[in-house]
PDB file of C-alpha atoms in Angstrom:
ATOM      1  CA  UNK A1308     -17.503  16.247  21.539  1.00 78.00           C
ATOM      2  CA  UNK A1309     -15.007  14.091  23.387  1.00 83.00           C
ATOM      3  CA  UNK A1310     -11.840  15.365  25.044  1.00 92.00           C
ATOM      4  CA  UNK A1311      -8.985  13.148  26.191  1.00 96.00           C
ATOM      5  CA  UNK A1312      -6.737  14.243  29.033  1.00 97.00           C
ATOM      6  CA  UNK A1313      -3.402  12.667  29.856  1.00 97.00           C
ATOM      7  CA  UNK A1314      -1.046  13.374  32.725  1.00 95.00           C
ATOM      8  CA  UNK A1315       1.607  13.980  33.381  1.00 96.00           C
ATOM      9  CA  UNK A1316       2.723  15.548  30.109  1.00 96.00           C
ATOM     10  CA  UNK A1317       6.351  14.640  30.737  1.00 97.00           C
ATOM     11  CA  UNK A1318       8.029  12.321  33.207  1.00 97.00           C
ATOM     12  CA  UNK A1319      11.626  11.388  33.976  1.00 97.00           C
ATOM     13  CA  UNK A1320      12.021   8.277  36.104  1.00 97.00           C
ATOM     14  CA  UNK A1321      14.973   6.122  37.214  1.00 97.00           C
ATOM     15  CA  UNK A1322      15.252   2.480  36.183  1.00 97.00           C
ATOM     16  CA  UNK A1323      13.442   0.238  38.640  1.00 97.00           C
ATOM     17  CA  UNK A1324      10.996   2.884  39.814  1.00 97.00           C
ATOM     18  CA  UNK A1325       7.195   2.474  39.556  1.00 97.00           C
ATOM     19  CA  UNK A1326       5.005   4.169  36.963  1.00 97.00           C
ATOM     20  CA  UNK A1327       1.453   5.412  36.794  1.00 97.00           C
ATOM     21  CA  UNK A1328       0.081   7.271  33.785  1.00 98.00           C
ATOM     22  CA  UNK A1329      -3.505   8.400  33.730  1.00 98.00           C
ATOM     23  CA  UNK A1330      -5.956   9.000  30.920  1.00 98.00           C
ATOM     24  CA  UNK A1331      -9.450  10.392  31.335  1.00 97.00           C
ATOM     25  CA  UNK A1332     -12.106  10.995  28.718  1.00 96.00           C
ATOM     26  CA  UNK A1333     -14.832  13.647  28.749  1.00 94.00           C
ATOM     27  CA  UNK A1334     -17.907  14.019  26.596  1.00 90.00           C
ATOM     28  CA  UNK A1335     -18.758  10.385  25.988  1.00 88.00           C
ATOM     29  CA  UNK A1336     -19.809   7.234  27.794  1.00 89.00           C
ATOM     30  CA  UNK A1337     -18.720   3.604  27.478  1.00 90.00           C
ATOM     31  CA  UNK A1338     -15.859   4.284  25.068  1.00 92.00           C
ATOM     32  CA  UNK A1339     -13.303   1.734  23.953  1.00 92.00           C
ATOM     33  CA  UNK A1340      -9.959   2.874  25.366  1.00 95.00           C
ATOM     34  CA  UNK A1341      -6.437   2.204  24.139  1.00 95.00           C
ATOM     35  CA  UNK A1342      -2.828   2.695  25.270  1.00 96.00           C
ATOM     36  CA  UNK A1343      -0.138   3.053  22.596  1.00 96.00           C
ATOM     37  CA  UNK A1344       3.610   3.553  22.862  1.00 95.00           C
ATOM     38  CA  UNK A1345       5.650   5.408  20.256  1.00 94.00           C
ATOM     39  CA  UNK A1346       9.366   4.735  20.553  1.00 90.00           C
ATOM     40  CA  UNK A1347      12.090   6.381  18.500  1.00 82.00           C
ATOM     41  CA  UNK A1348      12.376   4.748  15.075  1.00 77.00           C
ATOM     42  CA  UNK A1349       9.304   2.627  15.606  1.00 81.00           C
ATOM     43  CA  UNK A1350       5.652   3.063  14.785  1.00 84.00           C
ATOM     44  CA  UNK A1351       2.837   3.291  17.270  1.00 92.00           C
ATOM     45  CA  UNK A1352       2.570   0.028  19.149  1.00 92.00           C
ATOM     46  CA  UNK A1353      -0.751  -0.962  20.694  1.00 92.00           C
ATOM     47  CA  UNK A1354      -0.147  -1.981  24.306  1.00 94.00           C
ATOM     48  CA  UNK A1355      -3.607  -2.447  25.843  1.00 94.00           C
ATOM     49  CA  UNK A1356      -7.234  -1.909  24.988  1.00 92.00           C
ATOM     50  CA  UNK A1357     -10.411  -1.974  27.036  1.00 93.00           C
ATOM     51  CA  UNK A1358     -14.031  -2.382  25.984  1.00 90.00           C
ATOM     52  CA  UNK A1359     -15.424  -1.728  29.477  1.00 92.00           C
ATOM     53  CA  UNK A1360     -14.735  -1.283  33.189  1.00 94.00           C
ATOM     54  CA  UNK A1361     -12.340  -3.928  34.428  1.00 91.00           C
ATOM     55  CA  UNK A1362     -11.921  -5.433  30.943  1.00 92.00           C
ATOM     56  CA  UNK A1363      -8.326  -5.222  29.732  1.00 92.00           C
ATOM     57  CA  UNK A1364      -6.696  -6.946  26.771  1.00 90.00           C
ATOM     58  CA  UNK A1365      -2.940  -6.976  26.339  1.00 89.00           C
ATOM     59  CA  UNK A1366      -1.372  -6.936  22.913  1.00 84.00           C
ATOM     60  CA  UNK A1367       2.291  -7.127  23.835  1.00 80.00           C
ATOM     61  CA  UNK A1368       3.845  -9.045  26.762  1.00 66.00           C
ATOM     62  CA  UNK A1369       5.920  -6.657  28.868  1.00 79.00           C
ATOM     63  CA  UNK A1370       6.363  -5.336  32.368  1.00 89.00           C
ATOM     64  CA  UNK A1371       3.495  -2.880  31.961  1.00 95.00           C
ATOM     65  CA  UNK A1372      -0.106  -3.324  33.072  1.00 95.00           C
ATOM     66  CA  UNK A1373      -3.324  -1.392  32.575  1.00 96.00           C
ATOM     67  CA  UNK A1374      -6.475  -0.900  34.580  1.00 96.00           C
ATOM     68  CA  UNK A1375      -9.855   0.700  34.006  1.00 97.00           C
ATOM     69  CA  UNK A1376     -11.364   1.480  37.387  1.00 96.00           C
ATOM     70  CA  UNK A1377     -14.039   3.793  35.970  1.00 96.00           C
ATOM     71  CA  UNK A1378     -15.834   4.065  32.645  1.00 96.00           C
ATOM     72  CA  UNK A1379     -13.774   7.023  31.444  1.00 95.00           C
ATOM     73  CA  UNK A1380     -10.497   6.396  33.253  1.00 97.00           C
ATOM     74  CA  UNK A1381      -7.625   4.294  31.933  1.00 97.00           C
ATOM     75  CA  UNK A1382      -4.374   3.833  33.840  1.00 97.00           C
ATOM     76  CA  UNK A1383      -1.026   2.465  32.657  1.00 97.00           C
ATOM     77  CA  UNK A1384       1.284   1.148  35.351  1.00 97.00           C
ATOM     78  CA  UNK A1385       4.567  -0.570  35.990  1.00 96.00           C
ATOM     79  CA  UNK A1386       6.129  -1.880  39.179  1.00 95.00           C
ATOM     80  CA  UNK A1387       9.706  -1.538  37.893  1.00 96.00           C
ATOM     81  CA  UNK A1388      10.608   0.543  34.857  1.00 96.00           C
ATOM     82  CA  UNK A1389      13.171  -0.573  32.294  1.00 95.00           C
ATOM     83  CA  UNK A1390      15.251   1.641  30.009  1.00 95.00           C
ATOM     84  CA  UNK A1391      13.282   0.212  27.093  1.00 92.00           C
ATOM     85  CA  UNK A1392      10.054   1.657  28.536  1.00 94.00           C
ATOM     86  CA  UNK A1393      11.112   5.133  27.425  1.00 95.00           C
ATOM     87  CA  UNK A1394       8.837   6.585  24.785  1.00 95.00           C
ATOM     88  CA  UNK A1395       5.779   8.654  24.032  1.00 96.00           C
ATOM     89  CA  UNK A1396       2.612   7.137  25.473  1.00 97.00           C
ATOM     90  CA  UNK A1397      -0.687   7.935  23.829  1.00 97.00           C
ATOM     91  CA  UNK A1398      -4.177   7.223  25.069  1.00 97.00           C
ATOM     92  CA  UNK A1399      -6.963   6.913  22.519  1.00 96.00           C
ATOM     93  CA  UNK A1400     -10.688   6.299  22.555  1.00 93.00           C
ATOM     94  CA  UNK A1401     -13.309   5.023  20.177  1.00 90.00           C
ATOM     95  CA  UNK A1402     -16.788   6.330  20.815  1.00 84.00           C
ATOM     96  CA  UNK A1403     -19.473   3.782  21.606  1.00 76.00           C
ATOM     97  CA  UNK A1404     -21.785   3.562  18.625  1.00 71.00           C
ATOM     98  CA  UNK A1405     -19.729   6.143  16.793  1.00 66.00           C
ATOM     99  CA  UNK A1406     -17.672   6.081  13.636  1.00 70.00           C
ATOM    100  CA  UNK A1407     -14.943   3.485  13.506  1.00 76.00           C
ATOM    101  CA  UNK A1408     -12.099   5.804  14.243  1.00 83.00           C
ATOM    102  CA  UNK A1409      -9.942   6.626  17.242  1.00 89.00           C
ATOM    103  CA  UNK A1410      -9.330   9.962  18.915  1.00 92.00           C
ATOM    104  CA  UNK A1411      -5.999  10.573  20.573  1.00 94.00           C
ATOM    105  CA  UNK A1412      -4.893  12.412  23.688  1.00 96.00           C
ATOM    106  CA  UNK A1413      -1.916  14.786  23.869  1.00 96.00           C
ATOM    107  CA  UNK A1414       0.476  12.085  25.098  1.00 96.00           C
ATOM    108  CA  UNK A1415       2.994  11.602  27.912  1.00 97.00           C
ATOM    109  CA  UNK A1416       6.720  11.711  27.213  1.00 96.00           C
ATOM    110  CA  UNK A1417       8.445   9.173  29.499  1.00 97.00           C
ATOM    111  CA  UNK A1418      12.211   9.085  29.855  1.00 97.00           C
ATOM    112  CA  UNK A1419      13.726   6.284  31.909  1.00 96.00           C
ATOM    113  CA  UNK A1420      17.315   6.941  33.023  1.00 96.00           C
TER     114      UNK A1420
ATOM    115  CA  UNK B 781      -0.069 -10.288  11.072  1.00 86.00           C
ATOM    116  CA  UNK B 782      -0.808  -6.934   9.420  1.00 91.00           C
ATOM    117  CA  UNK B 783       2.222  -4.848   8.516  1.00 94.00           C
ATOM    118  CA  UNK B 784       2.003  -1.262   7.323  1.00 96.00           C
ATOM    119  CA  UNK B 785       4.865   0.390   5.437  1.00 96.00           C
ATOM    120  CA  UNK B 786       5.211   4.050   4.572  1.00 97.00           C
ATOM    121  CA  UNK B 787       7.546   5.399   1.927  1.00 94.00           C
ATOM    122  CA  UNK B 788       9.439   7.671   2.003  1.00 93.00           C
ATOM    123  CA  UNK B 789      10.429   7.949   5.659  1.00 94.00           C
ATOM    124  CA  UNK B 790      11.193  11.635   5.155  1.00 96.00           C
ATOM    125  CA  UNK B 791      10.450  14.157   2.439  1.00 96.00           C
ATOM    126  CA  UNK B 792      11.491  17.754   1.915  1.00 97.00           C
ATOM    127  CA  UNK B 793       9.756  19.878  -0.706  1.00 97.00           C
ATOM    128  CA  UNK B 794       9.601  23.579  -1.614  1.00 97.00           C
ATOM    129  CA  UNK B 795       6.445  25.486  -0.774  1.00 97.00           C
ATOM    130  CA  UNK B 796       3.724  25.232  -3.408  1.00 97.00           C
ATOM    131  CA  UNK B 797       4.705  21.812  -4.673  1.00 97.00           C
ATOM    132  CA  UNK B 798       2.192  18.977  -4.943  1.00 97.00           C
ATOM    133  CA  UNK B 799       3.293  15.763  -3.247  1.00 96.00           C
ATOM    134  CA  UNK B 800       2.294  12.150  -2.675  1.00 97.00           C
ATOM    135  CA  UNK B 801       2.846  10.014   0.395  1.00 97.00           C
ATOM    136  CA  UNK B 802       2.628   6.251   0.060  1.00 97.00           C
ATOM    137  CA  UNK B 803       1.305   3.550   2.353  1.00 98.00           C
ATOM    138  CA  UNK B 804       1.178  -0.203   1.787  1.00 98.00           C
ATOM    139  CA  UNK B 805      -0.292  -2.982   3.902  1.00 97.00           C
ATOM    140  CA  UNK B 806       0.122  -6.749   3.762  1.00 96.00           C
ATOM    141  CA  UNK B 807      -3.378  -7.988   4.654  1.00 92.00           C
ATOM    142  CA  UNK B 808      -6.142  -6.665   2.400  1.00 89.00           C
ATOM    143  CA  UNK B 809      -8.872  -7.741   4.852  1.00 89.00           C
ATOM    144  CA  UNK B 810      -9.192  -4.287   6.359  1.00 92.00           C
ATOM    145  CA  UNK B 811     -12.235  -2.461   7.660  1.00 91.00           C
ATOM    146  CA  UNK B 812     -10.972   1.018   6.880  1.00 94.00           C
ATOM    147  CA  UNK B 813      -7.812   3.104   6.487  1.00 96.00           C
ATOM    148  CA  UNK B 814      -6.936   6.412   8.088  1.00 96.00           C
ATOM    149  CA  UNK B 815      -4.362   9.095   7.588  1.00 97.00           C
ATOM    150  CA  UNK B 816      -3.246  11.026  10.665  1.00 97.00           C
ATOM    151  CA  UNK B 817      -1.055  14.029  11.210  1.00 97.00           C
ATOM    152  CA  UNK B 818       1.322  14.309  14.165  1.00 96.00           C
ATOM    153  CA  UNK B 819       3.140  17.499  15.099  1.00 95.00           C
ATOM    154  CA  UNK B 820       6.351  17.148  17.164  1.00 92.00           C
ATOM    155  CA  UNK B 821       5.615  16.111  20.734  1.00 90.00           C
ATOM    156  CA  UNK B 822       1.867  16.082  20.145  1.00 92.00           C
ATOM    157  CA  UNK B 823      -0.937  13.583  19.776  1.00 93.00           C
ATOM    158  CA  UNK B 824      -2.492  12.459  16.498  1.00 95.00           C
ATOM    159  CA  UNK B 825      -5.064  14.339  14.472  1.00 94.00           C
ATOM    160  CA  UNK B 826      -7.219  12.400  12.027  1.00 93.00           C
ATOM    161  CA  UNK B 827      -7.090  13.797   8.493  1.00 96.00           C
ATOM    162  CA  UNK B 828      -9.046  11.371   6.330  1.00 95.00           C
ATOM    163  CA  UNK B 829     -10.882   8.100   6.864  1.00 94.00           C
ATOM    164  CA  UNK B 830     -11.577   5.760   3.955  1.00 94.00           C
ATOM    165  CA  UNK B 831     -13.949   2.840   4.401  1.00 92.00           C
ATOM    166  CA  UNK B 832     -12.884  -0.415   2.745  1.00 92.00           C
ATOM    167  CA  UNK B 833     -15.678  -0.054   0.175  1.00 92.00           C
ATOM    168  CA  UNK B 834     -14.520   3.415  -0.858  1.00 93.00           C
ATOM    169  CA  UNK B 835     -11.834   4.419  -3.336  1.00 95.00           C
ATOM    170  CA  UNK B 836     -10.991   7.907  -2.119  1.00 96.00           C
ATOM    171  CA  UNK B 837     -11.767  10.737   0.271  1.00 96.00           C
ATOM    172  CA  UNK B 838     -11.071  14.445  -0.061  1.00 97.00           C
ATOM    173  CA  UNK B 839     -10.748  17.238   2.449  1.00 95.00           C
ATOM    174  CA  UNK B 840      -9.567  20.610   1.215  1.00 97.00           C
ATOM    175  CA  UNK B 841      -6.093  20.221  -0.284  1.00 97.00           C
ATOM    176  CA  UNK B 842      -5.871  16.598   0.818  1.00 98.00           C
ATOM    177  CA  UNK B 843      -6.961  13.573  -1.177  1.00 98.00           C
ATOM    178  CA  UNK B 844      -6.505   9.991  -0.036  1.00 97.00           C
ATOM    179  CA  UNK B 845      -6.991   6.972  -2.250  1.00 97.00           C
ATOM    180  CA  UNK B 846      -7.360   3.318  -1.382  1.00 97.00           C
ATOM    181  CA  UNK B 847      -6.711   0.241  -3.530  1.00 96.00           C
ATOM    182  CA  UNK B 848      -7.564  -2.542  -1.131  1.00 94.00           C
ATOM    183  CA  UNK B 849      -6.822  -5.389  -3.540  1.00 92.00           C
ATOM    184  CA  UNK B 850      -3.245  -4.248  -4.044  1.00 95.00           C
ATOM    185  CA  UNK B 851      -2.775  -3.163  -0.442  1.00 96.00           C
ATOM    186  CA  UNK B 852      -1.975   0.450  -1.205  1.00 97.00           C
ATOM    187  CA  UNK B 853      -3.068   3.931  -0.229  1.00 98.00           C
ATOM    188  CA  UNK B 854      -1.750   7.349  -1.171  1.00 98.00           C
ATOM    189  CA  UNK B 855      -2.160  10.755   0.423  1.00 98.00           C
ATOM    190  CA  UNK B 856      -1.977  13.607  -2.064  1.00 98.00           C
ATOM    191  CA  UNK B 857      -1.288  17.101  -0.752  1.00 98.00           C
ATOM    192  CA  UNK B 858      -1.852  19.933  -3.213  1.00 98.00           C
ATOM    193  CA  UNK B 859      -0.034  23.254  -3.119  1.00 97.00           C
ATOM    194  CA  UNK B 860       1.978  22.416  -0.001  1.00 97.00           C
ATOM    195  CA  UNK B 861       2.481  25.061   2.697  1.00 97.00           C
ATOM    196  CA  UNK B 862       5.031  25.368   5.519  1.00 97.00           C
ATOM    197  CA  UNK B 863       2.178  24.642   7.959  1.00 97.00           C
ATOM    198  CA  UNK B 864       1.856  21.195   6.400  1.00 98.00           C
ATOM    199  CA  UNK B 865       5.220  20.237   7.926  1.00 98.00           C
ATOM    200  CA  UNK B 866       4.558  17.302  10.249  1.00 98.00           C
ATOM    201  CA  UNK B 867       4.725  13.525  10.370  1.00 97.00           C
ATOM    202  CA  UNK B 868       1.948  11.773   8.476  1.00 98.00           C
ATOM    203  CA  UNK B 869       0.849   8.366   9.701  1.00 97.00           C
ATOM    204  CA  UNK B 870      -1.139   5.741   7.841  1.00 97.00           C
ATOM    205  CA  UNK B 871      -3.202   3.250   9.868  1.00 96.00           C
ATOM    206  CA  UNK B 872      -5.389   0.327   8.835  1.00 96.00           C
ATOM    207  CA  UNK B 873      -8.398  -0.573  10.952  1.00 93.00           C
ATOM    208  CA  UNK B 874      -9.849  -3.980  11.718  1.00 89.00           C
ATOM    209  CA  UNK B 875     -12.035  -5.641  14.318  1.00 86.00           C
ATOM    210  CA  UNK B 876     -10.341  -8.139  16.589  1.00 79.00           C
ATOM    211  CA  UNK B 877     -11.819 -11.483  17.521  1.00 73.00           C
ATOM    212  CA  UNK B 878     -13.157  -9.870  20.683  1.00 70.00           C
ATOM    213  CA  UNK B 879     -14.977  -7.244  18.642  1.00 72.00           C
ATOM    214  CA  UNK B 880     -12.661  -4.366  19.489  1.00 79.00           C
ATOM    215  CA  UNK B 881     -11.743  -1.916  16.743  1.00 85.00           C
ATOM    216  CA  UNK B 882      -7.968  -1.744  16.381  1.00 89.00           C
ATOM    217  CA  UNK B 883      -5.514   0.248  14.294  1.00 92.00           C
ATOM    218  CA  UNK B 884      -2.152  -0.886  12.926  1.00 94.00           C
ATOM    219  CA  UNK B 885       0.158   2.020  12.144  1.00 95.00           C
ATOM    220  CA  UNK B 886       3.024   2.608   9.770  1.00 96.00           C
ATOM    221  CA  UNK B 887       6.134   4.402  11.008  1.00 95.00           C
ATOM    222  CA  UNK B 888       5.166   7.599   9.250  1.00 96.00           C
ATOM    223  CA  UNK B 889       6.566  10.021   6.704  1.00 97.00           C
ATOM    224  CA  UNK B 890       8.169  13.179   8.078  1.00 97.00           C
ATOM    225  CA  UNK B 891       7.325  16.040   5.750  1.00 98.00           C
ATOM    226  CA  UNK B 892       9.185  19.332   5.655  1.00 98.00           C
ATOM    227  CA  UNK B 893       7.846  22.111   3.444  1.00 98.00           C
ATOM    228  CA  UNK B 894      10.498  24.737   2.813  1.00 97.00           C
ATOM    229  CA  UNK B 895       9.329  28.375   2.447  1.00 95.00           C
TER     230      UNK B 895
END
């Protein structure tokens, strides 16, 4: 069965600093991968999804970007963080050829000060 | 644009009580609907998945129903326990134009079961 790893688990960064969050998936190949953000008082917001290496689709315009350098690696980045980037970031995957559901990682809590 | 609403936002019940959580969605053209559980500071755990052609799904003390035409789903929890305390999220699934499966989430219902 698949396992999703995210790191770091928590992160405190100053405004204007860069960001790199990493997600890796074990136990499956060619998954669809997703980045979500969960902010206080708001639901989960889909930020990016990827159907394959180097293929990224953005759902919400913002100062964040995503990359998929390897089949089971998904990275969320920013060159300059804003206060509004604070939140709980979740990586999810959908198995290739599997049931139409998504499996979620443990999340990264980002606080921008 | 699909919008998912969950009512109530928070619910507190005594242990042993049966309860219902509500979810509504604006676009009935869904592929499926899922209920997730989220514990504080944790990721999401899938509880029940209902395909658009189905009316309900059951797992243990949980029963989820789907009325696609009216845009509604309910999650019924029987004989609630303190361990059921968590936030419950409803999500509707669809395929995007690019063929990617996507979920749209409600904001959740925070459930507290009092011993």
